[in-house]
Short mmCIF file of C-alpha atoms and ligand atoms in Angstrom, two decimals:
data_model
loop_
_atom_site.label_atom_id
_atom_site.label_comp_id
_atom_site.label_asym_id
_atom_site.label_seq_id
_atom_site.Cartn_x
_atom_site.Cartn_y
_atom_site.Cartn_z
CA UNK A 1 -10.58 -0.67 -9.52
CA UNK A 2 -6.86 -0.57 -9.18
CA UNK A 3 -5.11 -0.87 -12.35
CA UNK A 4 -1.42 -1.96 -12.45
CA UNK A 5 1.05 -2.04 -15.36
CA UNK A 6 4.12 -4.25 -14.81
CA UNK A 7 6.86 -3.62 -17.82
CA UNK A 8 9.53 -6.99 -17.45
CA UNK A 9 11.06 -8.87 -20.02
CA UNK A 10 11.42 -12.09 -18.03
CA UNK A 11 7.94 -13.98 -18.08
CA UNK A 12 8.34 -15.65 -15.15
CA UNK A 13 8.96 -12.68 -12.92
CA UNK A 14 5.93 -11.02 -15.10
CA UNK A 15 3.48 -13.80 -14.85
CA UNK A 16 4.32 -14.11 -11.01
CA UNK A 17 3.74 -10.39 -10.38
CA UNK A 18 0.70 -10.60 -12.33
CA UNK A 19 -0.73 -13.42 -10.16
CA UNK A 20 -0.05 -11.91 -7.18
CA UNK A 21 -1.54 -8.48 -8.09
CA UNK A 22 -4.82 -10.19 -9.20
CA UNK A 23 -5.51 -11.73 -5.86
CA UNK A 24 -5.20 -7.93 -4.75
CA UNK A 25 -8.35 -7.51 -7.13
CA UNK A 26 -6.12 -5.29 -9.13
CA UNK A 27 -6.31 -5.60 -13.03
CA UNK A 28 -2.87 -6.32 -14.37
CA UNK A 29 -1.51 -5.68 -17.58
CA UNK A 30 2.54 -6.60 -18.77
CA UNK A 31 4.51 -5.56 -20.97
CA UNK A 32 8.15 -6.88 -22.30
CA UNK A 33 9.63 -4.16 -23.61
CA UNK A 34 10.14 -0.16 -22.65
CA UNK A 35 8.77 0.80 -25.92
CA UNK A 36 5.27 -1.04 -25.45
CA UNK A 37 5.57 -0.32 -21.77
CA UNK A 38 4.88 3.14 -22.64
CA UNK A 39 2.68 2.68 -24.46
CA UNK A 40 0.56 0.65 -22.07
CA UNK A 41 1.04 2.81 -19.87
CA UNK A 42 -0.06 6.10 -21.78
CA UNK A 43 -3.28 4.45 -23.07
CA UNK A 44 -4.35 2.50 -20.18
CA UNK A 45 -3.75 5.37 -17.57
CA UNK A 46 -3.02 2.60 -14.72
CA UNK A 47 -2.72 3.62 -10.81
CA UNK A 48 0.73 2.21 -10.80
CA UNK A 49 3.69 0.59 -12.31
CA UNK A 50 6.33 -1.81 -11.81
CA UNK A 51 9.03 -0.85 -14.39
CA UNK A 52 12.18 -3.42 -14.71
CA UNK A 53 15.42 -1.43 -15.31
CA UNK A 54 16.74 -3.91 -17.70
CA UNK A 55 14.67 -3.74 -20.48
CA UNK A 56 15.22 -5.15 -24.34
CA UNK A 57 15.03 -2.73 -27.17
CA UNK A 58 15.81 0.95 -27.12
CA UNK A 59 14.70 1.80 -23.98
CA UNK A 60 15.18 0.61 -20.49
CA UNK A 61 13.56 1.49 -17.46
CA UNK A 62 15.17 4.53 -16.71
CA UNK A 63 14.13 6.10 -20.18
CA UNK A 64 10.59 4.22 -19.74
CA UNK A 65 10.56 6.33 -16.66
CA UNK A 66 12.19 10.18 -18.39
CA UNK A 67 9.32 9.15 -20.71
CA UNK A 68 6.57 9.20 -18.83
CA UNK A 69 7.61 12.13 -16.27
CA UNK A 70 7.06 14.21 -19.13
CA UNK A 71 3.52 14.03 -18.66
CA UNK A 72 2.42 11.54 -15.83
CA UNK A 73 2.77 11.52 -12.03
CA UNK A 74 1.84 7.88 -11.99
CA UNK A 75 4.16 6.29 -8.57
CA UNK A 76 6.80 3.89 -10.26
CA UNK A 77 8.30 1.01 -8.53
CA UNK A 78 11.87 0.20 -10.11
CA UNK A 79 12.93 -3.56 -10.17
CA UNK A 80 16.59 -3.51 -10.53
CA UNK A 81 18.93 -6.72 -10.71
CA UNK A 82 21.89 -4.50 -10.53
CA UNK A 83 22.58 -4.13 -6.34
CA UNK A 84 24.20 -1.34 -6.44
CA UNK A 85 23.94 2.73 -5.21
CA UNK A 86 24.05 3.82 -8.42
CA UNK A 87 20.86 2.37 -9.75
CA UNK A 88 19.37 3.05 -6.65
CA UNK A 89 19.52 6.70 -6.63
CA UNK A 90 19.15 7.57 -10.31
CA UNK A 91 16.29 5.43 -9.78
CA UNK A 92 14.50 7.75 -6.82
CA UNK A 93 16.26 10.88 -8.20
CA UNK A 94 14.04 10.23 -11.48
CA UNK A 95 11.12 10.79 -9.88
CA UNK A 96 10.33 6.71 -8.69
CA UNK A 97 8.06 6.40 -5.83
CA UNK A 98 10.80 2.81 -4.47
CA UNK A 99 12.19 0.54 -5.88
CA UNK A 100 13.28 -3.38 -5.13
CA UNK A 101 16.35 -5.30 -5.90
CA UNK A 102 16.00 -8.68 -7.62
CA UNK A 103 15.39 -11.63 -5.80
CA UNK A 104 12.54 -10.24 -4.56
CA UNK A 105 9.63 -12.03 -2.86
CA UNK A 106 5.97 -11.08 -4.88
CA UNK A 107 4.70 -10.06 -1.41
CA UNK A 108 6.98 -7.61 -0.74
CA UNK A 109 6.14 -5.94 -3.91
CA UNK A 110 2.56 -6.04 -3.02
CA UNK A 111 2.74 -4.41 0.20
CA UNK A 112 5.08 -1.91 -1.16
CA UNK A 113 2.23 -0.78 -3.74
CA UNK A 114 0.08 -0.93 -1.54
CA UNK A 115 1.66 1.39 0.88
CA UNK A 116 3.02 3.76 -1.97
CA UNK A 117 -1.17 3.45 -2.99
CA UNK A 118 -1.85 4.31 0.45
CA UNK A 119 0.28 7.26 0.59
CA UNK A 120 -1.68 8.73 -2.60
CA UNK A 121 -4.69 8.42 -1.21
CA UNK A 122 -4.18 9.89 1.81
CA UNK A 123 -3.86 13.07 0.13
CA UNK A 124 -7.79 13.26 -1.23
CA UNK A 125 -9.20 11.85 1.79
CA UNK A 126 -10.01 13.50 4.94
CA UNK A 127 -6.74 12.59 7.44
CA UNK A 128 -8.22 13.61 10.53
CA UNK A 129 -11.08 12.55 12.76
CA UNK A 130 -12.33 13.88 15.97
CA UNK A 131 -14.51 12.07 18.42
CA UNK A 132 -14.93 14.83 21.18
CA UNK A 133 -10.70 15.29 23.03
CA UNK A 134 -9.94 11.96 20.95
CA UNK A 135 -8.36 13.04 17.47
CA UNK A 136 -6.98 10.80 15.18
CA UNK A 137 -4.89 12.42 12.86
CA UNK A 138 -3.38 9.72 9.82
CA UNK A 139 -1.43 12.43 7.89
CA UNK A 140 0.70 12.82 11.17
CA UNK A 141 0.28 9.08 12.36
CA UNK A 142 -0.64 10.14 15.96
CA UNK A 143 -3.61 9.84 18.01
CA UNK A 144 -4.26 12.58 21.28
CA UNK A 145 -6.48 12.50 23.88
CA UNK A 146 -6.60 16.34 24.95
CA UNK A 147 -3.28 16.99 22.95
CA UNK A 148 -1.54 14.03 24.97
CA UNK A 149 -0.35 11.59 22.42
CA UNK A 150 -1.38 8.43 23.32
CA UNK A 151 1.23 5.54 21.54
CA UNK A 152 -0.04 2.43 19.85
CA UNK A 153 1.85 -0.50 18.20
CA UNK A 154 1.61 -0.85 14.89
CA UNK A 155 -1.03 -3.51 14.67
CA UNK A 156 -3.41 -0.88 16.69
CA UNK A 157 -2.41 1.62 14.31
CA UNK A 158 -3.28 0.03 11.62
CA UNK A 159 -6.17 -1.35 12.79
CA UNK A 160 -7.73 2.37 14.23
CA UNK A 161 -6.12 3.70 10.45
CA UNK A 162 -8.71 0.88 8.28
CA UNK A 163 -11.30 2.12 11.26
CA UNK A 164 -10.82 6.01 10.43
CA UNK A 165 -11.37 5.36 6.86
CA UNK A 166 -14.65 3.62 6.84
CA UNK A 167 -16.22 5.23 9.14
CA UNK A 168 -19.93 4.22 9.97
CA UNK A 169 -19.38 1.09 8.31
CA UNK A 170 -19.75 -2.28 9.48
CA UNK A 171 -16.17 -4.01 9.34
CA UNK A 172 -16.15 -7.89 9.47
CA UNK A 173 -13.26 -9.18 11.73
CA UNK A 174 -12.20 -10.97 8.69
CA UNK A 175 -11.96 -7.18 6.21
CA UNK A 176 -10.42 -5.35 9.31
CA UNK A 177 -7.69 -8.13 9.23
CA UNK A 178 -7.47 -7.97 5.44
CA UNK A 179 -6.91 -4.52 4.89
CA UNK A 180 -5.07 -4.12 8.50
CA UNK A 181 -2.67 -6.89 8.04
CA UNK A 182 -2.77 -7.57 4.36
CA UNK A 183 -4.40 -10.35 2.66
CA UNK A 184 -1.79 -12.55 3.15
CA UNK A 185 -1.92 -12.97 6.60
CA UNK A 186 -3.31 -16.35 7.67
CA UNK A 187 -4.97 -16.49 11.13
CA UNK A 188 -7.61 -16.80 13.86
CA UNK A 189 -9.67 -13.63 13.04
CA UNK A 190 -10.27 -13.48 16.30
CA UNK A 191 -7.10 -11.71 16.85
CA UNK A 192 -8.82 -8.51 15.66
CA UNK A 193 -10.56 -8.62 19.23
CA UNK A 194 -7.54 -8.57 21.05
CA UNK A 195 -6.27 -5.36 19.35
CA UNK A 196 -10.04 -3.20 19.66
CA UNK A 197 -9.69 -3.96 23.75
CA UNK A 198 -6.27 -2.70 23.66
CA UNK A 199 -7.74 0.16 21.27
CA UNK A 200 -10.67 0.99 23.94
CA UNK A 201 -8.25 0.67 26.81
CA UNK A 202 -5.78 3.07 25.53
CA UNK A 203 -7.96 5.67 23.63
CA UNK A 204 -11.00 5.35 26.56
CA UNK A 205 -14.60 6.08 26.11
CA UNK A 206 -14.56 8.41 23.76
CA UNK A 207 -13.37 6.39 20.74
CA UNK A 208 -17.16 5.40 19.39
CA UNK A 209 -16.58 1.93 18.51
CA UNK A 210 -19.36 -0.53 18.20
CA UNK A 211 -19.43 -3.95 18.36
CA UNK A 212 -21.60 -5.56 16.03
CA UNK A 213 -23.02 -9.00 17.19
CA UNK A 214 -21.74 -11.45 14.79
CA UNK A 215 -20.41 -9.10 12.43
CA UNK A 216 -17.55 -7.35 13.64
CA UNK A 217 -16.97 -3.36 14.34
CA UNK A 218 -18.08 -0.03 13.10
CA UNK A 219 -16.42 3.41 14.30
CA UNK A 220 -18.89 6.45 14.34
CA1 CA B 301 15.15 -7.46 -17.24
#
């Protein structure tokens, strides 16, 4: 399970973050100071973290962040009230994976996690699939039919991307749209059709995905 460790001093902006990362399925913990933020961080081990850069105590994000390069390679999303360049690249240049400047919407934060989470695992798993001249290749974000690129909008792209990954499983319309769109899209799940014709009719016989009756889709 995802584990997330959010270190802010202002509760509501905590408690908000927290909410929205649960109904992710994450486990959330937060902390209100740099100080125990490390140390949440060191003992839980977490998959990500959301580090404030104005933090009370001796130790603000940026030092949270020195900290914990020391020995971690945990990706690190900044929050920063401050908008200005100067946060924003000492922020990247110490080794965060992005960062967001305050007001920020809860979703955004999400996705960005969830894309920075996304980018982590793509190293482990396998990035490329072959179906006969068809191969999909997600490291490069490109799909060729004989070494022709074929393009596809996003939405198909993201949609062939969940596909790739669970492979010879049975996808309901409703999890392709989840983990395709995000969870926070609200719609007619039907919509999912829509994108596999324009999938088949672009990528052609050779992509082997089946539809199953009442269920949804499996690739492979
Ligand atoms: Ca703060």
């Amino acid at each position: 399970m995802t584990a997330i460790v959010v270190v802010e001093d202002e509760p509501d902006i905590g408690d908000l973050l927290a909410l929205y990362c649960r109904r992710e399925g994450w486990t959330v913990h937060v902390s209100g100071d740099g100080r125990s933020g490390l140390e949440a961080i060191r003992s839980r081990e977490p998959d990500f973290v959301v580090l404030d850069v104005g933090l009370p105590g001796d130790m603000n994000g940026f030092d949270v962040c020195r900290e914990l390069r020391q020995t971690s390679d945990v990706p690190v999303l900044f929050l920063t009230a401050r908008d200005d360049e100067v946060d924003r690249i000492l922020g990247l240049e110490m080794g965060a994976d992005d960062y967001v400047t305050k007001p920020f919407s809860p979703r955004e934060i999400v996705a960005r996690i969830k894309a920075v989470l996304r980018r982590g695992r793509a190293e482990t798993t396998p990035t490329r699939a072959g179906f006969g001249p068809l191969v999909v290749d997600l490291a490069r974000h490109q799909a060729t039919i004989d070494d022709r690129e074929v393009p596809l909008a996003s939405q198909e792209w993201a949609l062939l991307e969940t596909l790739v990954n669970n492979q010879g499983m049975v996808l309901s319309r409703q999890q392709l749209l989840d983990s395709a769109w995000g969870a926070e899209w609200i719609g007619d799940p039907r919509t999912v059709d829509v994108h596999v014709r324009q999938l088949r009719r672009k990528l052609g016989p050779d992509l082997p995905l089946a539809t199953v009756r009442g269920i949804g889709y499996r690739l492979g």
